[in-house]
PDB file of C-alpha atoms in Angstrom:
ATOM      1  CA  MET A   1      45.361  94.122  70.796  1.00 57.00           C
ATOM      2  CA  THR A   2      42.889  96.425  69.049  1.00 63.00           C
ATOM      3  CA  ARG A   3      45.809  98.735  68.558  1.00 63.00           C
ATOM      4  CA  TYR A   4      47.655  96.020  66.590  1.00 60.00           C
ATOM      5  CA  ILE A   5      44.639  95.296  64.431  1.00 60.00           C
ATOM      6  CA  ALA A   6      44.089  99.007  63.704  1.00 57.00           C
ATOM      7  CA  ALA A   7      47.779  99.455  62.830  1.00 57.00           C
ATOM      8  CA  ALA A   8      47.710  96.423  60.520  1.00 54.00           C
ATOM      9  CA  LEU A   9      44.584  97.636  58.742  1.00 54.00           C
ATOM     10  CA  LEU A  10      46.077 101.091  58.294  1.00 55.00           C
ATOM     11  CA  ALA A  11      49.298  99.601  56.904  1.00 56.00           C
ATOM     12  CA  GLY A  12      47.333  97.319  54.592  1.00 54.00           C
ATOM     13  CA  THR A  13      45.282 100.112  53.109  1.00 53.00           C
ATOM     14  CA  SER A  14      48.404 102.189  52.487  1.00 50.00           C
ATOM     15  CA  ILE A  15      50.034  99.228  50.703  1.00 52.00           C
ATOM     16  CA  ALA A  16      47.046  98.499  48.471  1.00 49.00           C
ATOM     17  CA  ALA A  17      47.472 100.105  45.076  1.00 47.00           C
ATOM     18  CA  PRO A  18      44.599 101.638  43.156  1.00 48.00           C
ATOM     19  CA  ALA A  19      43.070  99.530  40.417  1.00 51.00           C
ATOM     20  CA  SER A  20      44.674  99.767  37.002  1.00 58.00           C
ATOM     21  CA  ALA A  21      42.800 100.873  33.927  1.00 69.00           C
ATOM     22  CA  ALA A  22      39.958  98.523  33.070  1.00 84.00           C
ATOM     23  CA  PRO A  23      40.284  96.470  29.889  1.00 90.00           C
ATOM     24  CA  LEU A  24      37.783  97.274  27.119  1.00 93.00           C
ATOM     25  CA  LEU A  25      36.810  95.187  24.088  1.00 94.00           C
ATOM     26  CA  PHE A  26      36.684  97.127  20.805  1.00 95.00           C
ATOM     27  CA  ASP A  27      34.484  95.302  18.311  1.00 95.00           C
ATOM     28  CA  PHE A  28      34.126  96.895  14.860  1.00 94.00           C
ATOM     29  CA  VAL A  29      31.236  95.369  12.916  1.00 93.00           C
ATOM     30  CA  ALA A  30      31.682  96.616   9.348  1.00 90.00           C
ATOM     31  CA  ASN A  31      29.075  96.893   6.618  1.00 88.00           C
ATOM     32  CA  ASP A  32      31.276  94.425   4.715  1.00 86.00           C
ATOM     33  CA  PRO A  33      32.151  91.534   7.125  1.00 88.00           C
ATOM     34  CA  SER A  34      35.604  91.132   5.581  1.00 85.00           C
ATOM     35  CA  TRP A  35      36.565  94.402   7.362  1.00 86.00           C
ATOM     36  CA  ASP A  36      35.417  93.280  10.865  1.00 91.00           C
ATOM     37  CA  VAL A  37      38.100  93.656  13.549  1.00 93.00           C
ATOM     38  CA  SER A  38      38.188  93.284  17.316  1.00 94.00           C
ATOM     39  CA  PHE A  39      40.860  94.053  19.889  1.00 95.00           C
ATOM     40  CA  THR A  40      41.289  94.847  23.580  1.00 94.00           C
ATOM     41  CA  LEU A  41      42.823  98.011  25.086  1.00 94.00           C
ATOM     42  CA  ASP A  42      42.940  99.562  28.540  1.00 92.00           C
ATOM     43  CA  SER A  43      40.408 102.312  29.182  1.00 92.00           C
ATOM     44  CA  SER A  44      43.351 104.719  29.651  1.00 93.00           C
ATOM     45  CA  PRO A  45      46.051 103.451  27.278  1.00 95.00           C
ATOM     46  CA  SER A  46      49.548 104.871  26.928  1.00 94.00           C
ATOM     47  CA  PRO A  47      49.967 105.924  23.293  1.00 96.00           C
ATOM     48  CA  THR A  48      53.098 104.774  21.449  1.00 95.00           C
ATOM     49  CA  GLU A  49      53.002 108.025  19.499  1.00 95.00           C
ATOM     50  CA  ALA A  50      50.818 111.127  19.848  1.00 96.00           C
ATOM     51  CA  ASN A  51      50.467 114.489  18.147  1.00 95.00           C
ATOM     52  CA  PRO A  52      47.651 117.077  18.337  1.00 95.00           C
ATOM     53  CA  VAL A  53      45.390 115.263  15.822  1.00 94.00           C
ATOM     54  CA  VAL A  54      46.046 111.521  16.285  1.00 96.00           C
ATOM     55  CA  PHE A  55      47.482 108.968  18.693  1.00 96.00           C
ATOM     56  CA  ARG A  56      48.788 105.521  17.835  1.00 96.00           C
ATOM     57  CA  ILE A  57      49.136 102.336  19.820  1.00 96.00           C
ATOM     58  CA  SER A  58      51.513  99.698  18.433  1.00 94.00           C
ATOM     59  CA  ASP A  59      51.562  95.930  18.849  1.00 93.00           C
ATOM     60  CA  VAL A  60      47.828  95.550  19.444  1.00 94.00           C
ATOM     61  CA  GLU A  61      46.585  91.984  18.973  1.00 93.00           C
ATOM     62  CA  ILE A  62      43.741  92.285  16.463  1.00 92.00           C
ATOM     63  CA  LYS A  63      41.352  89.497  15.466  1.00 92.00           C
ATOM     64  CA  THR A  64      40.091  89.517  11.867  1.00 88.00           C
ATOM     65  CA  LEU A  65      38.731  86.983   9.394  1.00 84.00           C
ATOM     66  CA  ARG A  66      42.368  86.464   8.346  1.00 80.00           C
ATOM     67  CA  GLY A  67      43.335  85.422  11.891  1.00 85.00           C
ATOM     68  CA  VAL A  68      45.194  87.272  14.638  1.00 87.00           C
ATOM     69  CA  GLN A  69      47.809  89.898  13.844  1.00 86.00           C
ATOM     70  CA  LEU A  70      49.851  92.424  15.773  1.00 89.00           C
ATOM     71  CA  ALA A  71      48.761  95.756  14.361  1.00 92.00           C
ATOM     72  CA  GLU A  72      48.976  99.489  14.886  1.00 95.00           C
ATOM     73  CA  VAL A  73      45.737 101.233  15.854  1.00 95.00           C
ATOM     74  CA  SER A  74      45.284 104.996  15.396  1.00 95.00           C
ATOM     75  CA  PHE A  75      42.510 107.152  16.846  1.00 96.00           C
ATOM     76  CA  TYR A  76      41.748 110.575  15.375  1.00 95.00           C
ATOM     77  CA  THR A  77      40.417 113.790  16.908  1.00 94.00           C
ATOM     78  CA  ALA A  78      37.042 115.164  15.830  1.00 91.00           C
ATOM     79  CA  GLY A  79      38.898 118.004  14.056  1.00 89.00           C
ATOM     80  CA  ASN A  80      40.730 115.397  11.960  1.00 89.00           C
ATOM     81  CA  LEU A  81      37.568 113.509  10.871  1.00 88.00           C
ATOM     82  CA  GLY A  82      37.415 111.307  14.002  1.00 91.00           C
ATOM     83  CA  GLY A  83      37.180 107.521  13.864  1.00 92.00           C
ATOM     84  CA  PHE A  84      40.057 105.050  13.926  1.00 93.00           C
ATOM     85  CA  SER A  85      42.264 103.000  11.627  1.00 91.00           C
ATOM     86  CA  ALA A  86      44.123  99.712  12.036  1.00 90.00           C
ATOM     87  CA  TYR A  87      47.143  98.639   9.981  1.00 89.00           C
ATOM     88  CA  TRP A  88      48.990  95.351   9.922  1.00 85.00           C
ATOM     89  CA  ASP A  89      52.266  95.125   8.010  1.00 83.00           C
ATOM     90  CA  ASN A  90      51.192  98.131   5.877  1.00 79.00           C
ATOM     91  CA  ASN A  91      47.847  96.448   5.080  1.00 84.00           C
ATOM     92  CA  MET A  92      44.717  98.335   6.070  1.00 84.00           C
ATOM     93  CA  LEU A  93      42.424  96.338   8.360  1.00 85.00           C
ATOM     94  CA  ALA A  94      39.972  99.180   9.039  1.00 87.00           C
ATOM     95  CA  ASN A  95      39.907 102.872   8.174  1.00 89.00           C
ATOM     96  CA  THR A  96      36.989 104.926   9.425  1.00 90.00           C
ATOM     97  CA  THR A  97      35.879 108.506  10.000  1.00 90.00           C
ATOM     98  CA  GLY A  98      33.128 109.963  12.148  1.00 91.00           C
ATOM     99  CA  VAL A  99      32.977 110.898  15.791  1.00 93.00           C
ATOM    100  CA  GLN A 100      35.905 111.037  18.183  1.00 94.00           C
ATOM    101  CA  VAL A 101      35.628 107.782  20.150  1.00 94.00           C
ATOM    102  CA  TYR A 102      37.706 108.818  23.187  1.00 95.00           C
ATOM    103  CA  ASN A 103      37.742 111.583  25.815  1.00 94.00           C
ATOM    104  CA  GLY A 104      40.690 113.743  26.785  1.00 94.00           C
ATOM    105  CA  ASN A 105      43.578 114.664  24.535  1.00 94.00           C
ATOM    106  CA  THR A 106      45.798 112.540  22.293  1.00 95.00           C
ATOM    107  CA  SER A 107      48.589 112.219  24.864  1.00 95.00           C
ATOM    108  CA  ASN A 108      46.227 111.123  27.665  1.00 95.00           C
ATOM    109  CA  PRO A 109      43.147 109.474  26.078  1.00 96.00           C
ATOM    110  CA  THR A 110      40.367 107.734  27.985  1.00 95.00           C
ATOM    111  CA  PHE A 111      37.821 105.352  26.455  1.00 94.00           C
ATOM    112  CA  ALA A 112      34.360 104.616  27.806  1.00 90.00           C
ATOM    113  CA  PRO A 113      31.936 101.864  26.816  1.00 92.00           C
ATOM    114  CA  GLY A 114      29.571 102.898  24.055  1.00 94.00           C
ATOM    115  CA  SER A 115      28.527 102.374  20.452  1.00 96.00           C
ATOM    116  CA  TYR A 116      29.692 104.610  17.581  1.00 95.00           C
ATOM    117  CA  THR A 117      28.495 104.653  13.975  1.00 93.00           C
ATOM    118  CA  LEU A 118      31.477 105.332  11.718  1.00 92.00           C
ATOM    119  CA  THR A 119      31.803 105.936   7.989  1.00 91.00           C
ATOM    120  CA  GLY A 120      34.592 104.350   6.017  1.00 87.00           C
ATOM    121  CA  TYR A 121      36.805 106.057   3.495  1.00 72.00           C
ATOM    122  CA  ASN A 122      35.003 105.502   0.175  1.00 65.00           C
ATOM    123  CA  ASP A 123      32.199 103.826   2.184  1.00 59.00           C
ATOM    124  CA  GLU A 124      34.063 100.514   2.067  1.00 65.00           C
ATOM    125  CA  THR A 125      34.743 100.087   5.786  1.00 74.00           C
ATOM    126  CA  GLY A 126      31.851 101.863   7.465  1.00 89.00           C
ATOM    127  CA  GLY A 127      30.117 100.199  10.375  1.00 92.00           C
ATOM    128  CA  THR A 128      29.617 100.281  14.103  1.00 94.00           C
ATOM    129  CA  LEU A 129      32.360 100.352  16.734  1.00 95.00           C
ATOM    130  CA  ASN A 130      31.123  98.816  19.987  1.00 96.00           C
ATOM    131  CA  ILE A 131      33.280  99.385  23.059  1.00 96.00           C
ATOM    132  CA  ARG A 132      32.372  97.299  26.098  1.00 94.00           C
ATOM    133  CA  SER A 133      33.888  96.323  29.433  1.00 91.00           C
ATOM    134  CA  VAL A 134      35.779  93.080  29.883  1.00 85.00           C
ATOM    135  CA  ASN A 135      35.395  91.620  33.360  1.00 76.00           C
ATOM    136  CA  ALA A 136      38.696  90.575  34.876  1.00 61.00           C
ATOM    137  CA  ALA A 137      38.456  87.078  36.321  1.00 66.00           C
ATOM    138  CA  VAL A 138      41.592  87.234  38.469  1.00 72.00           C
ATOM    139  CA  PRO A 139      41.855  89.449  41.568  1.00 73.00           C
ATOM    140  CA  GLU A 140      44.511  92.126  41.500  1.00 76.00           C
ATOM    141  CA  PRO A 141      47.748  91.600  43.459  1.00 81.00           C
ATOM    142  CA  ALA A 142      46.750  94.312  45.946  1.00 83.00           C
ATOM    143  CA  THR A 143      43.574  92.361  46.728  1.00 81.00           C
ATOM    144  CA  TRP A 144      45.590  89.204  47.412  1.00 81.00           C
ATOM    145  CA  ALA A 145      48.013  91.184  49.610  1.00 85.00           C
ATOM    146  CA  MET A 146      45.158  92.630  51.678  1.00 87.00           C
ATOM    147  CA  MET A 147      43.587  89.186  52.125  1.00 87.00           C
ATOM    148  CA  ILE A 148      46.867  87.556  53.209  1.00 90.00           C
ATOM    149  CA  LEU A 149      47.655  90.447  55.543  1.00 89.00           C
ATOM    150  CA  GLY A 150      44.185  90.199  57.081  1.00 89.00           C
ATOM    151  CA  MET A 151      44.572  86.470  57.692  1.00 89.00           C
ATOM    152  CA  GLY A 152      47.955  87.120  59.287  1.00 89.00           C
ATOM    153  CA  VAL A 153      46.485  89.767  61.607  1.00 88.00           C
ATOM    154  CA  ILE A 154      43.707  87.396  62.653  1.00 89.00           C
ATOM    155  CA  GLY A 155      46.262  84.631  63.280  1.00 86.00           C
ATOM    156  CA  VAL A 156      48.447  86.910  65.435  1.00 86.00           C
ATOM    157  CA  ALA A 157      45.405  88.129  67.373  1.00 83.00           C
ATOM    158  CA  MET A 158      44.243  84.582  68.047  1.00 82.00           C
ATOM    159  CA  ARG A 159      47.717  83.466  69.105  1.00 82.00           C
ATOM    160  CA  ARG A 160      48.075  86.359  71.579  1.00 82.00           C
ATOM    161  CA  GLN A 161      44.643  85.811  73.084  1.00 76.00           C
ATOM    162  CA  LYS A 162      44.880  84.369  76.564  1.00 71.00           C
ATOM    163  CA  VAL A 163      42.777  81.310  77.127  1.00 68.00           C
ATOM    164  CA  ALA A 164      41.622  80.657  80.665  1.00 68.00           C
ATOM    165  CA  THR A 165      41.920  77.014  81.601  1.00 71.00           C
ATOM    166  CA  ASN A 166      39.793  75.718  84.427  1.00 75.00           C
ATOM    167  CA  VAL A 167      40.853  72.432  85.926  1.00 75.00           C
ATOM    168  CA  ARG A 168      38.527  70.594  88.273  1.00 80.00           C
ATOM    169  CA  HIS A 169      39.630  67.729  90.363  1.00 79.00           C
ATOM    170  CA  ALA A 170      37.104  65.136  91.294  1.00 68.00           C
TER     171      ALA A 170
END
């Protein structure tokens, strides 16, 4: 019976997938509040377009004072003035320079929580970009699979267990 439990646990751990990239909240608090934007991206996003100095991510849901729009967000390397920009329907939502706010290269970027002071072009959109973790409230599918598999293994083990019945006659 222990053999069955060990085999089930081994199978379950091989089925369980590693966790996906963690979601991060990007909150840009501009010197002029009309330029404030916030959006959520994975910590390791897949760029829509990348070249040696910039990568872009399309169809990002961005919250602004004007409401919610699907926009394109670009992040620049330190050698290309750093910072980020956000455009919606050819309208600039934010356009900053400063430090490079990601690690890795433009084809495989990775973000980490932190706070970055950025300058705007013509000082109109400067401010602070705060990147922080968003806690996922729903367990991943692999977690559910492991839990269901574990309950099944316990059920099979209990069903196979022999119960001794003692009958006494008076």
